[in-house]
Short mmCIF file of C-alpha atoms and ligand atoms in Angstrom, two decimals:
data_model
loop_
_atom_site.label_atom_id
_atom_site.label_comp_id
_atom_site.label_asym_id
_atom_site.label_seq_id
_atom_site.Cartn_x
_atom_site.Cartn_y
_atom_site.Cartn_z
CA UNK A 26 3.84 -0.81 -3.24
CA UNK A 27 2.88 1.46 -6.11
CA UNK A 28 -0.30 2.65 -7.79
CA UNK A 29 -1.70 3.23 -11.28
CA UNK A 30 -4.26 5.33 -13.08
CA UNK A 31 -5.47 5.03 -16.67
CA UNK A 32 -7.97 7.08 -18.64
CA UNK A 33 -9.63 6.95 -22.08
CA UNK A 34 -11.57 10.00 -23.19
CA UNK A 35 -13.28 11.56 -26.20
CA UNK A 36 -11.36 14.75 -25.34
CA UNK A 37 -7.74 15.27 -24.34
CA UNK A 38 -7.07 13.15 -21.23
CA UNK A 39 -3.76 14.60 -20.01
CA UNK A 40 -5.09 16.73 -17.15
CA UNK A 41 -7.13 13.83 -15.71
CA UNK A 42 -4.16 11.50 -16.14
CA UNK A 43 -1.79 13.90 -14.39
CA UNK A 44 -3.99 14.53 -11.36
CA UNK A 45 -5.35 10.97 -11.24
CA UNK A 46 -1.82 9.54 -11.08
CA UNK A 47 -0.81 12.16 -8.52
CA UNK A 48 -3.53 10.84 -6.19
CA UNK A 49 -1.39 7.67 -5.87
CA UNK A 50 1.66 9.50 -4.52
CA UNK A 51 1.27 7.99 -1.02
CA UNK A 52 1.89 4.52 -2.51
CA UNK A 53 5.45 4.93 -3.76
CA UNK A 54 8.52 7.06 -3.37
CA UNK A 55 10.95 6.09 -6.14
CA UNK A 56 9.60 6.59 -9.66
CA UNK A 57 6.71 8.30 -11.38
CA UNK A 58 5.74 7.77 -15.00
CA UNK A 59 3.18 8.81 -17.60
CA UNK A 60 2.49 7.49 -21.11
CA UNK A 61 0.00 9.06 -23.51
CA UNK A 62 -1.26 7.69 -26.82
CA UNK A 63 -1.61 10.46 -29.36
CA UNK A 64 -3.08 8.44 -32.22
CA UNK A 65 0.28 7.74 -33.84
CA UNK A 66 2.03 6.11 -30.87
CA UNK A 67 2.98 6.55 -27.23
CA UNK A 68 4.93 9.38 -25.63
CA UNK A 69 6.37 8.65 -22.22
CA UNK A 70 8.06 10.43 -19.32
CA UNK A 71 9.64 8.82 -16.25
CA UNK A 72 11.17 10.71 -13.32
CA UNK A 73 12.91 9.95 -10.06
CA UNK A 74 10.53 11.16 -7.33
CA UNK A 75 12.74 10.23 -4.38
CA UNK A 76 13.31 13.85 -3.40
CA UNK A 77 10.45 15.72 -5.04
CA UNK A 78 6.73 15.36 -5.47
CA UNK A 79 5.27 13.79 -8.58
CA UNK A 80 3.47 16.98 -9.62
CA UNK A 81 6.53 19.20 -9.48
CA UNK A 82 8.53 16.68 -11.54
CA UNK A 83 5.91 16.33 -14.28
CA UNK A 84 4.35 19.80 -14.58
CA UNK A 85 6.57 20.77 -17.53
CA UNK A 86 6.17 17.39 -19.30
CA UNK A 87 2.41 17.63 -19.12
CA UNK A 88 2.53 20.74 -21.31
CA UNK A 89 4.15 18.61 -24.05
CA UNK A 90 1.66 15.75 -23.83
CA UNK A 91 -1.51 15.49 -25.89
CA UNK A 92 -3.80 12.54 -26.45
CA UNK A 93 -7.04 10.81 -25.58
CA UNK A 94 -5.68 7.77 -23.77
CA UNK A 95 -3.00 7.52 -21.12
CA UNK A 96 -1.67 5.51 -18.19
CA UNK A 97 0.34 6.67 -15.20
CA UNK A 98 2.17 5.02 -12.34
CA UNK A 99 3.79 5.73 -9.00
CA UNK A 100 6.37 3.03 -8.43
CA UNK A 101 8.33 2.00 -5.39
CA UNK A 102 10.70 -0.06 -7.50
CA UNK A 103 11.44 -0.03 -11.20
CA UNK A 104 11.16 2.51 -14.02
CA UNK A 105 7.70 2.50 -15.62
CA UNK A 106 5.75 2.78 -17.94
CA UNK A 107 7.67 0.73 -20.51
CA UNK A 108 6.91 1.01 -24.19
CA UNK A 109 7.00 -2.38 -25.88
CA UNK A 110 7.03 -3.30 -29.54
CA UNK A 111 5.50 -6.74 -30.19
CA UNK A 112 3.54 -8.82 -32.69
CA UNK A 113 0.43 -7.60 -30.82
CA UNK A 114 1.36 -4.01 -31.73
CA UNK A 115 3.15 -1.32 -29.76
CA UNK A 116 1.90 -0.71 -26.26
CA UNK A 117 2.80 0.88 -22.92
CA UNK A 118 2.58 -1.08 -19.69
CA UNK A 119 2.55 -0.39 -15.93
CA UNK A 120 2.44 -3.04 -13.20
CA UNK A 121 2.01 -3.21 -9.42
CA UNK A 122 2.74 -6.32 -7.39
CA UNK A 123 5.58 -8.72 -6.71
CA UNK A 124 6.89 -11.45 -8.95
CA UNK A 125 8.20 -13.89 -6.39
CA UNK A 126 9.42 -16.33 -9.06
CA UNK A 127 11.12 -13.70 -11.27
CA UNK A 128 14.43 -15.61 -11.44
CA UNK A 129 12.68 -18.75 -12.67
CA UNK A 130 10.64 -16.79 -15.24
CA UNK A 131 13.78 -15.05 -16.54
CA UNK A 132 15.50 -18.43 -16.93
CA UNK A 133 12.51 -19.83 -18.84
CA UNK A 134 12.46 -16.71 -21.02
CA UNK A 135 16.13 -17.17 -21.93
CA UNK A 136 15.22 -20.72 -22.89
CA UNK A 137 13.19 -19.22 -25.74
CA UNK A 138 16.52 -18.03 -27.17
CA UNK A 139 14.97 -15.05 -28.96
CA UNK A 140 14.08 -13.35 -25.63
CA UNK A 141 16.13 -10.48 -24.31
CA UNK A 142 15.80 -7.74 -21.70
CA UNK A 143 16.77 -4.14 -22.31
CA UNK A 144 15.73 -2.43 -19.06
CA UNK A 145 18.39 -4.01 -16.83
CA UNK A 146 19.23 -2.27 -13.58
CA UNK A 147 22.57 -3.82 -12.57
CA UNK A 148 21.99 -7.57 -12.76
CA UNK A 149 18.25 -7.18 -12.20
CA UNK A 150 15.62 -7.57 -14.89
CA UNK A 151 12.90 -4.92 -14.79
CA UNK A 152 9.85 -6.92 -13.55
CA UNK A 153 7.47 -4.96 -15.78
CA UNK A 154 9.54 -5.92 -18.83
CA UNK A 155 9.40 -9.53 -17.69
CA UNK A 156 5.59 -9.37 -17.51
CA UNK A 157 5.49 -7.83 -21.00
CA UNK A 158 7.59 -10.67 -22.36
CA UNK A 159 5.04 -13.20 -21.11
CA UNK A 160 2.11 -11.11 -22.41
CA UNK A 161 3.76 -11.14 -25.85
CA UNK A 162 3.42 -14.92 -25.93
CA UNK A 163 -0.36 -14.61 -26.38
CA UNK A 164 -2.15 -14.30 -29.70
CA UNK A 165 -4.24 -11.46 -28.21
CA UNK A 166 -3.61 -9.08 -25.32
CA UNK A 167 -6.24 -10.86 -23.21
CA UNK A 168 -4.64 -14.25 -23.86
CA UNK A 169 -1.16 -12.85 -23.19
CA UNK A 170 -2.29 -11.36 -19.87
CA UNK A 171 -3.75 -14.76 -18.94
CA UNK A 172 -0.43 -16.45 -19.78
CA UNK A 173 1.48 -13.92 -17.66
CA UNK A 174 -0.93 -14.24 -14.73
CA UNK A 175 -0.68 -18.03 -14.76
CA UNK A 176 3.12 -17.86 -14.81
CA UNK A 177 3.50 -15.34 -11.96
CA UNK A 178 3.80 -16.43 -8.32
CA UNK A 179 3.04 -13.44 -6.11
CA UNK A 180 0.77 -10.87 -7.68
CA UNK A 181 0.58 -8.49 -10.61
CA UNK A 182 -2.11 -5.97 -11.48
CA UNK A 183 -1.49 -4.00 -14.64
CA UNK A 184 -2.63 -1.47 -17.21
CA UNK A 185 -1.79 -1.70 -20.93
CA UNK A 186 -2.13 1.28 -23.22
CA UNK A 187 -2.78 0.02 -26.77
CA UNK A 188 -4.05 1.37 -30.09
CA UNK A 189 -7.44 -0.13 -29.27
CA UNK A 190 -7.91 1.14 -25.73
CA UNK A 191 -6.61 0.48 -22.23
CA UNK A 192 -6.54 -3.05 -20.84
CA UNK A 193 -6.94 -3.16 -17.07
CA UNK A 194 -6.10 -6.50 -15.42
CA UNK A 195 -6.37 -7.20 -11.70
CA UNK A 196 -4.06 -9.81 -10.21
CA UNK A 197 -5.52 -13.29 -10.11
CA UNK A 198 -6.31 -13.31 -6.38
CA UNK A 199 -7.30 -9.64 -6.26
CA UNK A 200 -4.63 -8.65 -3.71
CA UNK A 201 -4.50 -5.13 -5.13
CA UNK A 202 -7.65 -3.32 -6.24
CA UNK A 203 -8.62 -1.82 -9.58
CA UNK A 204 -11.67 0.45 -9.51
CA UNK A 205 -13.42 1.66 -12.65
CA UNK A 206 -14.81 5.20 -12.93
CA UNK A 207 -16.91 6.99 -15.50
CA UNK A 208 -17.84 10.51 -16.47
CA UNK A 209 -19.38 11.97 -19.62
CA UNK A 210 -17.18 10.84 -22.52
CA UNK A 211 -14.47 9.16 -20.40
CA UNK A 212 -13.64 5.98 -18.49
CA UNK A 213 -10.87 5.49 -15.97
CA UNK A 214 -9.22 2.61 -14.10
CA UNK A 215 -7.54 3.40 -10.79
CA UNK A 216 -5.99 1.71 -7.81
CA UNK A 217 -7.37 4.42 -5.52
CA UNK A 218 -10.99 5.47 -5.90
CA UNK A 219 -10.08 8.75 -4.13
CA UNK A 220 -8.73 9.87 -7.53
CA UNK A 221 -12.29 10.09 -8.89
CA UNK A 222 -14.44 12.71 -7.08
CA UNK A 223 -12.34 15.82 -7.82
CA UNK A 224 -11.93 14.81 -11.47
CA UNK A 225 -15.69 14.40 -11.87
CA UNK A 226 -15.79 10.58 -12.12
CA UNK A 227 -18.39 8.33 -10.52
CA UNK A 228 -17.23 4.93 -9.34
CA UNK A 229 -18.60 2.30 -11.69
CA UNK A 230 -17.41 -0.90 -10.01
CA UNK A 231 -14.38 -2.86 -8.78
CA UNK A 232 -12.74 -5.37 -11.10
CA UNK A 233 -12.96 -8.92 -9.77
CA UNK A 234 -9.85 -11.06 -9.09
CA UNK A 235 -8.10 -11.92 -12.36
CA UNK A 236 -10.66 -9.95 -14.40
CA UNK A 237 -9.47 -8.22 -17.56
CA UNK A 238 -11.41 -5.38 -19.20
CA UNK A 239 -10.75 -3.09 -22.14
CA UNK A 240 -11.67 0.57 -21.72
CA UNK A 241 -12.54 2.76 -24.69
CA UNK A 242 -14.28 6.13 -24.77
CA UNK A 243 -17.45 4.19 -25.59
CA UNK A 244 -17.46 1.84 -22.61
CA UNK A 245 -15.99 -1.13 -20.77
CA UNK A 246 -15.70 -4.53 -22.42
CA UNK A 247 -15.00 -7.64 -20.34
CA UNK A 248 -12.18 -9.67 -21.91
CA UNK A 249 -11.64 -12.22 -19.12
CA UNK A 250 -14.24 -13.03 -16.49
CA UNK A 251 -13.33 -12.63 -12.81
CA UNK A 252 -12.27 -15.64 -10.77
CA UNK A 253 -14.26 -16.54 -7.67
CA UNK A 254 -11.43 -16.61 -5.09
CA UNK A 255 -10.42 -13.25 -3.66
CA UNK A 256 -7.52 -12.49 -1.29
CA UNK A 257 -7.50 -8.69 -1.18
CA UNK A 258 -4.79 -7.26 1.08
CA UNK A 259 -6.28 -6.39 4.49
CA UNK A 260 -3.43 -3.89 5.05
CA UNK A 261 -5.15 -1.51 2.62
CA UNK A 262 -7.68 -0.68 5.31
CA UNK A 263 -5.15 -0.76 8.16
CA UNK A 264 -2.40 1.45 6.73
CA UNK A 265 -1.61 2.18 3.11
CA UNK A 266 -5.02 2.72 1.51
CA UNK A 267 -6.00 6.37 1.31
CA UNK A 268 -8.76 7.33 3.80
CA UNK A 269 -11.02 8.69 1.03
CA UNK A 270 -10.76 5.46 -1.01
CA UNK A 271 -13.27 2.64 -1.11
CA UNK A 272 -12.34 -0.92 -2.08
CA UNK A 273 -14.87 -3.74 -2.52
CA UNK A 274 -17.51 -1.21 -1.43
CA UNK A 275 -15.79 -0.56 1.94
CA UNK A 276 -14.42 2.90 2.69
CA UNK A 277 -11.03 3.03 4.38
CA UNK A 278 -11.68 5.83 6.90
CA UNK A 279 -14.97 4.24 7.93
CA UNK A 280 -13.28 0.84 8.42
CA UNK A 281 -10.62 2.55 10.58
CA UNK A 282 -13.35 4.04 12.82
CA UNK A 283 -14.79 0.54 13.27
CA UNK A 284 -11.33 -0.85 13.94
CA UNK A 285 -10.67 1.77 16.65
CA UNK A 286 -14.10 1.11 18.17
CA UNK A 287 -13.32 -2.63 18.32
CA UNK A 288 -10.07 -1.88 20.16
CA UNK A 289 -11.96 0.31 22.64
CA UNK A 290 -14.60 -2.32 23.37
CA UNK A 291 -11.94 -4.73 24.66
CA UNK A 292 -10.08 -2.11 26.66
CA UNK A 293 -11.04 -1.04 30.20
CA UNK A 294 -7.83 1.06 30.69
CA UNK A 295 -8.68 4.52 32.16
CA UNK A 296 -6.97 7.31 30.17
CA UNK A 297 -7.27 11.10 29.80
CA UNK A 298 -6.61 11.46 26.07
CA UNK A 299 -6.83 9.35 22.90
CA UNK A 300 -4.55 10.25 19.98
CA UNK A 301 -3.33 8.78 16.71
CA UNK A 302 0.26 8.49 15.57
CA UNK A 303 0.01 10.76 12.48
CA UNK A 304 -1.31 10.14 9.91
CA UNK A 305 -2.33 6.52 9.56
CA UNK A 306 -3.22 6.04 13.25
CA UNK A 307 -5.66 8.95 13.24
CA UNK A 308 -8.76 7.20 11.85
CA UNK A 309 -8.36 4.29 14.28
CA UNK A 310 -7.93 6.77 17.17
CA UNK A 311 -11.08 8.71 16.26
CA UNK A 312 -13.03 5.43 16.27
CA UNK A 313 -11.52 4.48 19.63
CA UNK A 314 -12.28 7.89 21.19
CA UNK A 315 -15.87 7.95 19.93
CA UNK A 316 -16.57 4.45 21.27
CA UNK A 317 -14.97 5.11 24.66
CA UNK A 318 -16.22 8.68 25.14
CA UNK A 319 -12.66 9.95 25.85
CA UNK A 320 -11.43 13.22 24.24
CA UNK A 321 -9.48 12.88 20.98
CA UNK A 322 -6.50 15.24 20.91
CA UNK A 323 -3.34 15.78 18.84
CA UNK A 324 -0.32 15.79 21.18
CA UNK A 325 1.77 15.25 18.04
CA UNK A 326 1.15 17.30 14.91
CA UNK A 327 2.70 16.65 11.54
CA UNK A 328 4.65 19.44 9.86
CA UNK A 329 2.71 19.33 6.58
CA UNK A 330 4.18 22.32 4.66
CA UNK A 331 7.33 20.38 3.73
CA UNK A 332 6.71 16.83 4.96
CA UNK A 333 3.45 16.34 3.12
CA UNK A 334 4.29 13.04 1.48
CA UNK A 335 5.85 9.82 2.61
CA UNK A 336 9.41 10.57 1.67
CA UNK A 337 11.61 7.50 2.00
CA UNK A 338 15.36 8.15 2.08
CA UNK A 339 17.47 5.09 1.27
CA UNK A 340 19.44 4.78 4.50
CA UNK A 341 17.85 3.91 7.82
CA UNK A 342 19.54 6.71 9.83
CA UNK A 343 18.15 9.41 7.55
CA UNK A 344 14.77 7.66 7.55
CA UNK A 345 14.66 7.77 11.36
CA UNK A 346 15.71 11.43 11.33
CA UNK A 347 12.98 12.31 8.84
CA UNK A 348 10.39 10.41 10.88
CA UNK A 349 11.41 12.45 13.92
CA UNK A 350 11.41 15.80 12.11
CA UNK A 351 7.97 15.19 10.61
CA UNK A 352 6.01 15.14 13.86
CA UNK A 353 6.21 17.84 16.52
CA UNK A 354 5.17 17.21 20.14
CA UNK A 355 2.96 19.71 22.01
CA UNK A 356 4.12 19.81 25.61
CA UNK A 357 0.92 21.39 26.94
CA UNK A 358 -1.11 18.41 25.71
CA UNK A 359 1.34 15.79 26.99
CA UNK A 360 2.36 16.89 30.47
CA UNK A 361 0.72 14.93 33.32
CA UNK A 362 -1.57 13.09 30.93
CA UNK A 363 -2.45 9.41 30.66
CA UNK A 364 -2.14 9.15 26.88
CA UNK A 365 -3.47 6.35 24.71
CA UNK A 366 -2.24 6.20 21.13
CA UNK A 367 -3.62 4.25 18.21
CA UNK A 368 -1.03 3.27 15.61
CA UNK A 369 -1.71 1.44 12.34
CA UNK A 370 0.83 -1.28 13.15
CA UNK A 371 4.18 -1.83 14.85
CA UNK A 372 6.79 -2.86 12.29
CA UNK A 373 10.32 -2.69 13.72
CA UNK A 374 9.35 -0.47 16.62
CA UNK A 375 12.57 1.59 16.49
CA UNK A 376 10.88 4.91 15.70
CA UNK A 377 8.04 4.17 18.07
CA UNK A 378 10.47 3.61 20.92
CA UNK A 379 11.95 7.04 20.26
CA UNK A 380 8.46 8.58 20.12
CA UNK A 381 7.48 7.00 23.44
CA UNK A 382 10.65 8.30 25.10
CA UNK A 383 9.92 11.79 23.81
CA UNK A 384 6.46 11.62 25.40
CA UNK A 385 7.96 10.75 28.79
CA UNK A 386 10.56 13.50 28.34
CA UNK A 387 7.68 15.92 27.93
CA UNK A 388 6.06 14.79 31.15
CA UNK A 389 3.53 12.11 30.07
CA UNK A 390 2.24 10.17 33.09
CA UNK A 391 1.39 7.02 31.14
CA UNK A 392 1.75 5.97 27.49
CA UNK A 393 -0.56 3.22 26.22
CA UNK A 394 -0.30 1.86 22.66
CA UNK A 395 -3.10 0.22 20.66
CA UNK A 396 -1.95 -1.02 17.22
CA UNK A 397 -4.87 -1.45 14.83
CA UNK A 398 -3.77 -4.91 13.72
CA UNK A 399 -2.24 -7.97 15.41
CA UNK A 400 1.56 -8.34 15.74
CA UNK A 401 3.23 -8.69 12.34
CA UNK A 402 5.09 -11.99 12.33
CA UNK A 403 5.33 -12.83 8.62
CA UNK A 404 6.81 -10.67 5.84
CA UNK A 405 4.62 -10.03 2.80
CA UNK A 406 5.30 -12.43 -0.09
CA UNK A 407 2.70 -11.05 -2.42
CA UNK A 408 3.34 -7.31 -2.79
CA UNK A 409 6.36 -5.07 -2.76
CA UNK A 410 5.28 -3.84 0.62
CA UNK A 411 8.25 -2.10 2.22
CA UNK A 412 6.81 -2.06 5.75
CA UNK A 413 7.17 -5.79 6.27
CA UNK A 414 9.80 -6.65 3.68
CA UNK A 415 12.45 -7.88 5.98
CA UNK A 416 10.73 -10.48 8.10
CA UNK A 417 13.37 -10.90 10.78
CA UNK A 418 13.36 -7.17 11.59
CA UNK A 419 9.71 -7.29 12.64
CA UNK A 420 9.25 -6.50 16.35
CA UNK A 421 7.14 -9.67 16.73
CA UNK A 422 9.75 -11.88 15.05
CA UNK A 423 12.53 -10.42 17.16
CA UNK A 424 10.59 -11.23 20.32
CA UNK A 425 9.88 -14.77 19.08
CA UNK A 426 13.54 -15.29 18.23
CA UNK A 427 14.53 -14.21 21.74
CA UNK A 428 12.03 -16.62 23.30
CA UNK A 429 12.65 -19.59 20.99
CA UNK A 430 16.40 -19.00 20.84
CA UNK A 431 16.45 -19.37 17.04
CA UNK A 432 15.09 -18.01 13.76
CA UNK A 433 12.66 -19.98 11.71
CA UNK A 434 8.95 -20.07 11.03
CA UNK A 435 7.11 -19.02 14.21
CA UNK A 436 5.05 -21.75 15.91
CA UNK A 437 1.32 -21.12 15.20
CA UNK A 438 0.59 -20.39 18.89
CA UNK A 439 2.21 -16.93 18.52
CA UNK A 440 -0.65 -15.89 16.24
CA UNK A 441 -3.28 -16.95 18.82
CA UNK A 442 -4.09 -14.01 21.15
CA UNK A 443 -5.26 -16.44 23.87
CA UNK A 444 -1.99 -18.36 24.02
CA UNK A 445 0.73 -17.87 26.64
CA UNK A 446 3.32 -17.56 23.86
CA UNK A 447 1.41 -14.68 22.22
CA UNK A 448 1.03 -12.85 25.50
CA UNK A 449 4.71 -13.31 26.36
CA UNK A 450 5.66 -11.95 22.91
CA UNK A 451 3.46 -8.86 23.42
CA UNK A 452 4.93 -8.32 26.89
CA UNK A 453 8.46 -8.39 25.44
CA UNK A 454 7.55 -5.81 22.80
CA UNK A 455 5.83 -3.62 25.42
CA UNK A 456 8.88 -3.75 27.65
CA UNK A 457 11.28 -2.96 24.81
CA UNK A 458 9.24 0.07 23.72
CA UNK A 459 8.86 1.35 27.29
CA UNK A 460 5.05 1.43 27.15
CA UNK A 461 2.71 1.45 30.14
CA UNK A 462 0.41 -1.02 28.36
CA UNK A 463 0.32 -2.55 24.88
CA UNK A 464 -2.79 -4.19 23.50
CA UNK A 465 -2.99 -5.29 19.88
CA UNK A 466 -6.09 -5.56 17.72
CA UNK A 467 -7.37 -9.11 17.39
CA UNK A 468 -7.50 -10.50 13.88
CA UNK A 469 -11.20 -11.44 14.18
CA UNK A 470 -11.98 -7.84 15.24
CA UNK A 471 -9.94 -6.42 12.37
CA UNK A 472 -11.73 -8.67 9.89
CA UNK A 473 -15.07 -7.64 11.45
CA UNK A 474 -14.12 -3.95 11.15
CA UNK A 475 -13.28 -4.35 7.46
CA UNK A 476 -16.51 -6.25 6.95
CA UNK A 477 -15.49 -8.81 4.30
CA UNK A 478 -15.53 -12.55 5.06
CA UNK A 479 -12.11 -13.66 6.30
CA UNK A 480 -11.66 -16.07 3.41
CA UNK A 481 -11.83 -13.13 0.97
CA UNK A 482 -9.00 -11.25 2.70
CA UNK A 483 -5.26 -11.83 2.77
CA UNK A 484 -4.20 -11.89 6.43
CA UNK A 485 -0.87 -13.67 5.88
CA UNK A 486 1.17 -10.96 7.70
CA UNK A 487 -0.52 -11.87 10.96
CA UNK A 488 -1.49 -15.54 10.83
CA UNK A 489 0.76 -16.93 8.07
CA UNK A 490 -2.30 -18.48 6.39
CA UNK A 491 -2.39 -18.47 2.60
S1 LIG B 160 0.84 -10.52 3.40
FE1 LIG B 160 0.07 -8.68 4.44
S2 LIG B 160 0.71 -6.91 3.19
FE2 LIG B 160 0.95 -8.77 1.95
S3 LIG B 160 -0.96 -8.95 0.77
FE3 LIG B 160 -1.22 -10.16 2.63
S4 LIG B 160 -2.15 -8.77 4.15
FE4 LIG B 160 -1.31 -7.53 2.47
#
């Protein structure tokens, strides 16, 4: 994934930029970057944040930065922000999304003959540089952004830091959010609205799909009107959105309570304790416990002093080890209990299987699992969303492959919770994980818990519908 924050102020903006960008640290684990316009041009810093938090990497740089406009990014992929010289003027750019047709766009760009790329990583073109190249084809920034958006398959939301303010552009189907905030003498654009309250900003509004605005210290100017069709990612409310953030007017934590309550309403299973797999299962579990009138407890606690962020080592073995080290079981709360856990989703299921075994080792009588979304059976094509990147690793796809005897697009019946195929798939996953019962959220209930009409949400992960 990734996240961005931009601010334009009558005063120095660096402190707001630093903390505002830091509030996106849960969205990426590879690179952090800041660019500040100081009147004469842009100054930029980029750091590897694989093994250290954004704040600790940038606290010295921030002392050297000064300016009234800036953009920042947490990136799960490439180095950003990039500083680009073009006929439109010099500017800095950050992007979040996934350019599914990057190879084709690179080929077309080489067809222009004069195009070149300077941010190569191995054989790979930096996707943000590719977007900039298409923006540079416009006669204005707004026109260039339009050209880039039309060319991109997938999605791309971006911020541009220019001499004349910050351009904020949401991807054309609104898969990722951009929220505008305001305080006396300053405007900000953010992926996460949770960046606003502690910096003194009030939320102004969400950008619409494909909308482009220009922020100056004086206000917000619409450069391109929003499109009518929206496909915002439903996974924001299930897993990766921050609980204190609100998108399209719907708060994440609140939606998770409704999601947990919906799970509880369909579930007659008698249990002693409801718990969440920390942290993203917690909101769903609170909603479940409140609806069912069963005590909410924490038989697993997260070791927050050193595992406070989602640290993502490159190799799977270390990742599994880190996942295990992060959460500590409490034997006294597990022994002889019928435990029901809410989890945001089951991806591969490998770590969950280990967790379930640990619960039995500590004396759990029963372990019931309630994922807050339906089985994942399609990998995300629209965002760089690491959880479901490799489609065939998904627990649901593995089960389907075993039943169908081959890979390939899953027959639609697997997405229908009433079908025999769906139930057989769930039973296989339950058996593999060693669970007493496994009951997934239904898509209609998840959509109801979020509260937007289904046709305004992307639900491709679960039903394969675009
Ligand atoms: S496919 Fe899934 S993760 Fe990707 S945008 Fe759609 S709902 Fe979100």
